[in-house]
Short mmCIF file of C-alpha atoms in Angstrom, two decimals:
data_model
loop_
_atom_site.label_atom_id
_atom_site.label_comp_id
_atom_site.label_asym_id
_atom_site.label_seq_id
_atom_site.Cartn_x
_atom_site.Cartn_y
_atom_site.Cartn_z
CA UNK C 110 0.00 0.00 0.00
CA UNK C 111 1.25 3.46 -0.94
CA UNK C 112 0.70 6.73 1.23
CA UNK C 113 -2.74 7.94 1.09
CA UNK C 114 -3.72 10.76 -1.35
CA UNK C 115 -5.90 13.66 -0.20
CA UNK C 116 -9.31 14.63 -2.28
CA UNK C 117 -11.75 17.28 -1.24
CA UNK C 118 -14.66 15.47 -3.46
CA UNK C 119 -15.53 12.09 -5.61
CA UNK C 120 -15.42 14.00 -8.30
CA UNK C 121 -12.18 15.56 -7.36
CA UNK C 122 -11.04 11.96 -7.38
CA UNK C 123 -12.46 10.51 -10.18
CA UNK C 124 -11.32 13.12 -12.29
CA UNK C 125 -7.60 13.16 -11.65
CA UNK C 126 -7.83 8.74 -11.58
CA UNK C 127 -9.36 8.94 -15.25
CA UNK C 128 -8.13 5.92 -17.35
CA UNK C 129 -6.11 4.24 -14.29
CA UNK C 130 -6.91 0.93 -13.35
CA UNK C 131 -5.04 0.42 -9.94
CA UNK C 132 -6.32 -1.19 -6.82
CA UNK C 133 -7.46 1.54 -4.24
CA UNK C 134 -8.72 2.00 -0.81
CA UNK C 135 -11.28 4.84 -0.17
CA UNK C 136 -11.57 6.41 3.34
CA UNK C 137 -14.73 8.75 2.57
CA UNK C 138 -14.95 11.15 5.41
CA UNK C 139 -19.05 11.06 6.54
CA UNK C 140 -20.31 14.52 5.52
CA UNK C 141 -18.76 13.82 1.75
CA UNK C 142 -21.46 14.04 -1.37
CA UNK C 143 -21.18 10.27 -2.38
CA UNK C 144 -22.85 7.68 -4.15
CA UNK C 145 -21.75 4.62 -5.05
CA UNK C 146 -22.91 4.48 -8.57
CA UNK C 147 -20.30 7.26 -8.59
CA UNK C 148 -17.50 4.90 -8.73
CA UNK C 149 -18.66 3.03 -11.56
CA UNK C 150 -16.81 5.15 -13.96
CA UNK C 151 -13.50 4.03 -12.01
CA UNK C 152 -11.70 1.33 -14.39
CA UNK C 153 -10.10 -0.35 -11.26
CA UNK C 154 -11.00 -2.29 -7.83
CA UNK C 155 -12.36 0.09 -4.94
CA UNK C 156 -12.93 -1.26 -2.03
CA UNK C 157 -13.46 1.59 1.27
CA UNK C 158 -15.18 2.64 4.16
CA UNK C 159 -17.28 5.44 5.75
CA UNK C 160 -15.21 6.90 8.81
CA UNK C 161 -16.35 9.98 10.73
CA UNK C 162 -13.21 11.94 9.59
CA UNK C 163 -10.56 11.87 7.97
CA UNK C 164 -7.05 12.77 8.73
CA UNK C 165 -4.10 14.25 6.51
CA UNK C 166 -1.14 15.66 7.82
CA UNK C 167 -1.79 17.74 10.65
CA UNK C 168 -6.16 18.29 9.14
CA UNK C 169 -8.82 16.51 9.38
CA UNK C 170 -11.97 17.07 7.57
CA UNK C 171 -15.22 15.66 7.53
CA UNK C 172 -15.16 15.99 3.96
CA UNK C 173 -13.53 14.70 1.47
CA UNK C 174 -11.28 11.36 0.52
CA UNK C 175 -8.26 9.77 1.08
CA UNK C 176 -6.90 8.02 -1.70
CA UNK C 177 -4.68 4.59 -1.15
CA UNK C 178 -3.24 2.79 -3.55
CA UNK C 179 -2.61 -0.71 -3.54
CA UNK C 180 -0.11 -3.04 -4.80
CA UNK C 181 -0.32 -5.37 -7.53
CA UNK C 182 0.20 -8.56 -5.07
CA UNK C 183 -1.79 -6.78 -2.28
CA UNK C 184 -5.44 -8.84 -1.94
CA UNK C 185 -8.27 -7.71 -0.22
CA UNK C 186 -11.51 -9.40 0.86
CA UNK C 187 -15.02 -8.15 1.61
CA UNK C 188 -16.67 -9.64 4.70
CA UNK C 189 -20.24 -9.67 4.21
CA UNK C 190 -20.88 -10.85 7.83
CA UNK C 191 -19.12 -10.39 10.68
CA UNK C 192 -20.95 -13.46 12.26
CA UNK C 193 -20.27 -16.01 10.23
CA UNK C 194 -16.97 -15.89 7.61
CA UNK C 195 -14.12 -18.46 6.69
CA UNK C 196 -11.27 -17.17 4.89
CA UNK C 197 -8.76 -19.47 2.41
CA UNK C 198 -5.62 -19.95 3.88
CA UNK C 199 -3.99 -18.96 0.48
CA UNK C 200 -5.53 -15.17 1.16
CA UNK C 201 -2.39 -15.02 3.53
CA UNK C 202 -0.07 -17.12 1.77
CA UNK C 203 2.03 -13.56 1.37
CA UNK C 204 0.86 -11.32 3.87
CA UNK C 205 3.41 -9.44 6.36
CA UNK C 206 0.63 -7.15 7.47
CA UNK C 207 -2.76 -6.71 7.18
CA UNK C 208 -5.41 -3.49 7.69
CA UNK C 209 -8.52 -4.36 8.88
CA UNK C 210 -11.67 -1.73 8.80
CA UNK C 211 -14.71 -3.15 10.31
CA UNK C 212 -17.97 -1.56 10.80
CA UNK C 213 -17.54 -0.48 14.28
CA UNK C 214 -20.93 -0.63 15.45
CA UNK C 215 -21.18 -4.33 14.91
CA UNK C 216 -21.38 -6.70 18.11
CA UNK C 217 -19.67 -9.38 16.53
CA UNK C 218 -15.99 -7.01 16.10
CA UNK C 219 -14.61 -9.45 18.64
CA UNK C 220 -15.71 -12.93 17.45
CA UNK C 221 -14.68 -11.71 13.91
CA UNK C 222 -11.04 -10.71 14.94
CA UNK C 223 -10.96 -13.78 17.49
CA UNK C 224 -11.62 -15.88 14.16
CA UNK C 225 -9.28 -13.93 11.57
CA UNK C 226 -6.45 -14.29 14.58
CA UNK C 227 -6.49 -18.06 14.09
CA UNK C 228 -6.39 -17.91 10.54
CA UNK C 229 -3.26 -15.87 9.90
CA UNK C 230 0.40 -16.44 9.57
CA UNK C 231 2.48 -16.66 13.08
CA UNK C 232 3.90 -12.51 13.35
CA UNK C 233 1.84 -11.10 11.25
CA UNK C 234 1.02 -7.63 12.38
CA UNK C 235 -2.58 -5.78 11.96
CA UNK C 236 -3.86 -2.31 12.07
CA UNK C 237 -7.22 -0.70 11.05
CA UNK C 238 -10.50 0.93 12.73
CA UNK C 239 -14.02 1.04 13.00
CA UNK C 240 -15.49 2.69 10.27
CA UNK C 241 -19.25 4.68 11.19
CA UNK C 242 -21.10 7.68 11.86
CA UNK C 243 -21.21 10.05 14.04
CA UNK C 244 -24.84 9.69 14.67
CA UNK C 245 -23.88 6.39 15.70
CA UNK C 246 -26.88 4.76 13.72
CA UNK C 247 -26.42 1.94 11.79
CA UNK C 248 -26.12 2.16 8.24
CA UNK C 249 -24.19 0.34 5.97
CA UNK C 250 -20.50 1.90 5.99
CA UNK C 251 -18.55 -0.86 4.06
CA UNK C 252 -18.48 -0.40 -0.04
CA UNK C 253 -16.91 -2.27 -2.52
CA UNK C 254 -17.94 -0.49 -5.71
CA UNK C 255 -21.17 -2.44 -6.42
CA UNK C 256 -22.39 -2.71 -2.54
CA UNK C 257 -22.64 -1.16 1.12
CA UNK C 258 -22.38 -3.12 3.61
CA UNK C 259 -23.08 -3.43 7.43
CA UNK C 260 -21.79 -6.17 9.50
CA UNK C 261 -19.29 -6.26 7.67
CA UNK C 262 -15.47 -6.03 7.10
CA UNK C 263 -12.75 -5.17 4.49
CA UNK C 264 -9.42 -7.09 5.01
CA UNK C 265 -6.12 -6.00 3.22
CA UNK C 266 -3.75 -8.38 2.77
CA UNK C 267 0.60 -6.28 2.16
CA UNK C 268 3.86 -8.14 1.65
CA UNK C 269 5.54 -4.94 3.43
CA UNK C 270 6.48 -5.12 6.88
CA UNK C 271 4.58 -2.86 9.70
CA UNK C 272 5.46 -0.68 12.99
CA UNK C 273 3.15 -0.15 15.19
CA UNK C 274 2.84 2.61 17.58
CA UNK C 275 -0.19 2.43 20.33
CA UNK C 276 -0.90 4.50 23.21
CA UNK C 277 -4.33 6.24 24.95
CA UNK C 278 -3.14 8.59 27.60
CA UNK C 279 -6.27 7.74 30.15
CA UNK C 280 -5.54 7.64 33.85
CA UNK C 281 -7.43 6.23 36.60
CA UNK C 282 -10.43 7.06 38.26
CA UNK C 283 -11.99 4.59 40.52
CA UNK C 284 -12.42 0.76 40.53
CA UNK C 285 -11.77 -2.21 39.99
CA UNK C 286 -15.41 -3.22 39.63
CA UNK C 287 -16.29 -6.66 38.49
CA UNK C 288 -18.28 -6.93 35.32
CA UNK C 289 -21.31 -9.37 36.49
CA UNK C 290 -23.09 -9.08 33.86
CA UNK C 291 -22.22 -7.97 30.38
CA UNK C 292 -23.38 -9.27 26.55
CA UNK C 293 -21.38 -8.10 23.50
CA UNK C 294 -21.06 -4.12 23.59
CA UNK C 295 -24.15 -4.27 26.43
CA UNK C 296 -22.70 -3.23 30.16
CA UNK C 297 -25.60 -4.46 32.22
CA UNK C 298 -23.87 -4.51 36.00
CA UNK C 299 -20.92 -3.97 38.37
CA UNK C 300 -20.59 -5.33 41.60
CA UNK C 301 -24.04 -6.57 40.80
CA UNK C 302 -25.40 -3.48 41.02
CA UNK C 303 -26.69 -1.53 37.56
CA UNK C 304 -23.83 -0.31 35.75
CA UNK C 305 -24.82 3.15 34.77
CA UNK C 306 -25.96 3.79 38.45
CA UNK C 307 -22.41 3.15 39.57
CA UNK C 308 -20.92 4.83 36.77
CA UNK C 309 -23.30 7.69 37.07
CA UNK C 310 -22.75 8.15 40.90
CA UNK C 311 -18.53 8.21 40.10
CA UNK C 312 -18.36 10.20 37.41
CA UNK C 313 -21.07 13.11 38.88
CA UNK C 314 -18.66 13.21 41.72
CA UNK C 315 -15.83 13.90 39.73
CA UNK C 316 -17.60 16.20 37.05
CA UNK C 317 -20.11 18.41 39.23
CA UNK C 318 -22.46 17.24 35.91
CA UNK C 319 -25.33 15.88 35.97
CA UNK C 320 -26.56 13.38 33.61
CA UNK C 321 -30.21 14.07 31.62
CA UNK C 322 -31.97 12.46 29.06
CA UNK C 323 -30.01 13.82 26.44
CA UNK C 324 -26.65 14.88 27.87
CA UNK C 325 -24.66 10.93 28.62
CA UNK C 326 -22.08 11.51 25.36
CA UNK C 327 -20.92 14.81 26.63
CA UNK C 328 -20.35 13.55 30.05
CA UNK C 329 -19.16 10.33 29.11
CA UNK C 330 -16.45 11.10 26.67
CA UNK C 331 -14.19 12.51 29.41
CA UNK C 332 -14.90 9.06 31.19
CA UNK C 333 -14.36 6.20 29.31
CA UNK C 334 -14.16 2.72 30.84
CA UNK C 335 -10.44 0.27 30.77
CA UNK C 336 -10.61 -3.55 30.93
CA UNK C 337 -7.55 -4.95 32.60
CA UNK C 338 -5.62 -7.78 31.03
CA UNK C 339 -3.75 -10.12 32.93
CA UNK C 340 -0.13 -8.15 31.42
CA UNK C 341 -1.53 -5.00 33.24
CA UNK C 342 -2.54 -3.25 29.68
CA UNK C 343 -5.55 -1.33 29.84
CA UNK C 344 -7.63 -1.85 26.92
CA UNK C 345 -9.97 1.46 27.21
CA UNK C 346 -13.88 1.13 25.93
CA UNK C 347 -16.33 3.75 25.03
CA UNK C 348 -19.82 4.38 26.98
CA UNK C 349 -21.53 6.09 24.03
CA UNK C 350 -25.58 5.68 25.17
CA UNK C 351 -27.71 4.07 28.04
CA UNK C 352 -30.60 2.43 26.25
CA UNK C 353 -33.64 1.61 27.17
CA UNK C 354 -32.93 -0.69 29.91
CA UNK C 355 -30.76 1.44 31.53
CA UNK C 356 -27.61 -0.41 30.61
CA UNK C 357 -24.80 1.49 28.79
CA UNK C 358 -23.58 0.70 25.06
CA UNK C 359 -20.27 0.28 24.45
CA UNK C 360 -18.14 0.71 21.14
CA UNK C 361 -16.84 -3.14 21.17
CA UNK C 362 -17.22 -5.75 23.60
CA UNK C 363 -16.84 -5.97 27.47
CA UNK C 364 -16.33 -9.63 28.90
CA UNK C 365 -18.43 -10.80 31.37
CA UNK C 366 -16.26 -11.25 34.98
CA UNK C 367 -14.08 -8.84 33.33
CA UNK C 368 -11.83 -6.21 36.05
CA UNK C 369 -12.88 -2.28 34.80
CA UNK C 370 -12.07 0.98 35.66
CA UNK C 371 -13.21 4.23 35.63
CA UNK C 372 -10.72 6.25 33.82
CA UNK C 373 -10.57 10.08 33.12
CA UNK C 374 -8.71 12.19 30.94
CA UNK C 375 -6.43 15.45 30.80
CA UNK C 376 -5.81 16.75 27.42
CA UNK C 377 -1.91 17.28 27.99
CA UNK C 378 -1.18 13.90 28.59
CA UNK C 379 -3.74 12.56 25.56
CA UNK C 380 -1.82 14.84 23.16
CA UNK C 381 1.73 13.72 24.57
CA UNK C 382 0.39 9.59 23.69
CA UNK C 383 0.12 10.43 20.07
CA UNK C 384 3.83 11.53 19.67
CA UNK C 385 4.85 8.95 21.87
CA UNK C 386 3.07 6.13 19.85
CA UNK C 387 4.53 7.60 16.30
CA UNK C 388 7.58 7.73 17.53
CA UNK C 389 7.59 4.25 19.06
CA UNK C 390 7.03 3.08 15.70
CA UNK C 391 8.79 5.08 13.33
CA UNK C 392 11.88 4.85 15.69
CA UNK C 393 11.53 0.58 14.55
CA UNK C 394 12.11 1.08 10.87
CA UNK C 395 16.21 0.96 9.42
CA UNK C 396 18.28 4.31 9.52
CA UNK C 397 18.72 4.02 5.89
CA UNK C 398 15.01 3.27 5.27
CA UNK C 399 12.75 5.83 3.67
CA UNK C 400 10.78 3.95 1.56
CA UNK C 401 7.84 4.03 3.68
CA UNK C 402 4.60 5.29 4.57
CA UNK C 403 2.34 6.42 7.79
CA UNK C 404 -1.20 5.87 8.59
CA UNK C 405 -3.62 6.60 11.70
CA UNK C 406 -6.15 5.04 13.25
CA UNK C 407 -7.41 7.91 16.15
CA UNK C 408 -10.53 7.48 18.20
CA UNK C 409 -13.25 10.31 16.95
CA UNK C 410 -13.94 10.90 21.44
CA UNK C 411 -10.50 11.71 21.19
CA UNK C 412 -10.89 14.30 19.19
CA UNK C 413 -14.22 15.43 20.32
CA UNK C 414 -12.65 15.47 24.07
CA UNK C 415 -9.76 17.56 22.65
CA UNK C 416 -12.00 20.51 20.96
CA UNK C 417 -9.94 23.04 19.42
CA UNK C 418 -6.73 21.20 20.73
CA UNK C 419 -6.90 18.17 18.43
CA UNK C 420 -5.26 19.83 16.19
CA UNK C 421 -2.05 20.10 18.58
CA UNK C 422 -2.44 15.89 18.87
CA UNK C 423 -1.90 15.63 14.92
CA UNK C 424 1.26 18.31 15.47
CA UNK C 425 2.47 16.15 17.76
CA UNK C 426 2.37 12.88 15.67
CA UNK C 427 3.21 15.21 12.63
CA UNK C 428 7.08 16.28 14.51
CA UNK C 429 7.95 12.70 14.67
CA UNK C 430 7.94 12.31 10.59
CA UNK C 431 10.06 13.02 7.90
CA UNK C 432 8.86 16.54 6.45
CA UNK C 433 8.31 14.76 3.05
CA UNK C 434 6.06 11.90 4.43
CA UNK C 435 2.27 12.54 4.83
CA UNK C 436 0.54 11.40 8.09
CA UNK C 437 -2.83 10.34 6.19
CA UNK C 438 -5.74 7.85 8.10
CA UNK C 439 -8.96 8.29 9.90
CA UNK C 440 -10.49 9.24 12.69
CA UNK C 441 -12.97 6.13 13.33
CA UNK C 442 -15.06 4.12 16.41
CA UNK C 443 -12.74 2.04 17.80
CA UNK C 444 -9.04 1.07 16.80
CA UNK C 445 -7.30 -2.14 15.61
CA UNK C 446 -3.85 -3.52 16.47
CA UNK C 447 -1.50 -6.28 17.46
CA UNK C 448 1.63 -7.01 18.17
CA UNK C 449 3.51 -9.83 16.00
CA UNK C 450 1.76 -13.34 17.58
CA UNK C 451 -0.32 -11.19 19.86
CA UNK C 452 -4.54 -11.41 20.08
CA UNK C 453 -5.25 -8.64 17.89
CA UNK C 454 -7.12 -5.91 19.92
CA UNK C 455 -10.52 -3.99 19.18
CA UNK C 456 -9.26 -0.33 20.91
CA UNK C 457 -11.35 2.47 22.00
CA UNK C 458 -10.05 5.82 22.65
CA UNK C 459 -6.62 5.48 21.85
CA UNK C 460 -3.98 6.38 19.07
CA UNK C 461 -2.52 3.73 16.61
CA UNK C 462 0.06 4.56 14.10
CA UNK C 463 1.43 2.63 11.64
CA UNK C 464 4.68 2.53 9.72
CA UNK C 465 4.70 0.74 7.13
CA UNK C 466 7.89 0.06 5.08
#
């Protein structure tokens, strides 16, 4: 995969790709004018995703395209359903990396990566995101160039080798608190005791808020939830609506008898993370290397908890690159990583970058 191109429209795009016939991947920012039948007129393979924003350099815009092309020996493969998929082992037969974008309001993001975990190569790294909306309903968000879909996934298969870079920033609140109840993305109780009651009661405390009807997002984004794993990493989970059962939603899944807690954030220290993770994984590529290329994955609450200042987290990842590289990715619902022969992760609120080289 090549570093991503920037477009401000579809038609921007399709005009300046007349008559080319590469492979490409489409990150379509949500507010962008476009229709599927669109790409028709595009004498190549598209395959892409819907993401709330999209990110280029130190901008992001909830407009416009980024532009990817792919290798001749890079595959890809549309998942039509999260739920139920087999992939051929010869899909992976070359594959050093892959980038995964998933619709990341699904409740099946964790089977499906459990599943595509056991079916690649030993050390092959991953990186990718949830694509969505802000409006967090859910449409289709996957496209090939004949079809949206929902449930679904995209999976890129590259013979180059990838860095990765991942860090969130969060710090702790209160807990633990056992999860005693939990299904998918669904947070039903802690300590036995309804979950948003004992989140609500924490984070009021801390806040001097207090949660309405129609206010939970803008409280909650400061407040995100971490699951402990047994190596100590905190893998960090977004509370994004109570529904009508007064359990909270969740962008990806909580374990039941999972250990959680409450986390907060200060902007410093979530703007610090970013540099630290590109740097962590630029800082792996060879001295005499520069034949690569950067993407993001960055969690959308990150950016909405940052306001104004989110543009000083993309400065910050921006320093630790060559001037003639372009930082280019998306801001999506949840992030996607691993580490060589490590479970690949469904991330919420936290920064991956990617070297890829």
């Amino acid at each position: 995969m090549k570093e991503g191109i920037y477009y401000d429209c579809i038609n921007d795009f399709l005009n300046k790709n007349r008559d080319i016939e590469t492979k490409k991947l489409l990150l379509v920012a949500e507010y962008t004018n476009f229709e599927l039948k669109k790409l028709e007129s595009y004498s190549g393979e598209i395959i892409g995703a819907v993401v709330p924003f999209i990110v280029y350099n130190n901008e992001f815009f909830n407009k416009g395209i980024i532009s990817c092309d792919l290798e001749e020996e890079n595959n890809f493969l549309l998942i039509e359903n999260l739920k139920e998929f087999s992939i051929e082992d010869s899909f992976f037969k070359k594959s050093k990396s892959l980038v995964v974008l998933v619709d990341g309001l699904s409740s099946y993001i964790s089977d499906f990566l459990d599943n595509l975990f056991q079916n690649i190569p030993e050390n092959t790294q991953v990186i990718g995101g949830g694509a969505g909306k802000m409006t967090f309903e859910r449409d289709p968000v996957i496209f090939t160039k004949n079809q949206f879909c929902k449930d679904s996934a995209i999976i890129i298969s590259l013979n180059k080798k990838l860095n990765l870079g991942i860090q969130n920033g969060w710090e702790y609140l209160e807990g633990p608190f056992l999860t005693t109840s939990s299904e998918k993305n669904i947070l039903k109780t802690l300590n036995f005791k309804n979950a948003f009651e004992v989140y609500k009661q924490v984070v009021e405390k801390d806040s001097g808020k207090k949660f309405t009807d129609d206010n939970f997002f803008d409280i909650a984004k400061s407040y995100p939830l971490g699951i402990i794993k047994y190596d100590k990493e905190v893998i960090v989970r977004d509370p994004i609506f109570v529904d009508i059962n007064n359990n909270m939603v969740l962008v990806g899944n909580i374990p039941q008898n999972s250990t959680i807690n409450i986390l907060k954030g200060k902007e410093d220290n979530l703007i610090k993370s970013s540099g630290i993770a590109t740097k962590k994984a630029i800082e792996q590529i060879g001295l005499n290397d520069e034949n690569y290329c950067v993407i993001v994955f960055d969690c959308i609450s990150r950016a909405i908890f940052l306001g104004d200042r989110f543009v000083e987290e993309l400065e910050e990842m921006k320093k630790n690159i060559n001037p003639s590289k372009n930082l280019f990715g998306a801001l999506t619902l949840g992030e996607i990583a691993n580490n060589g022969d490590e479970y690949i992760t469904f991330y919420n609120k936290t920064c991956v970058t990617g070297v890829l080289c």
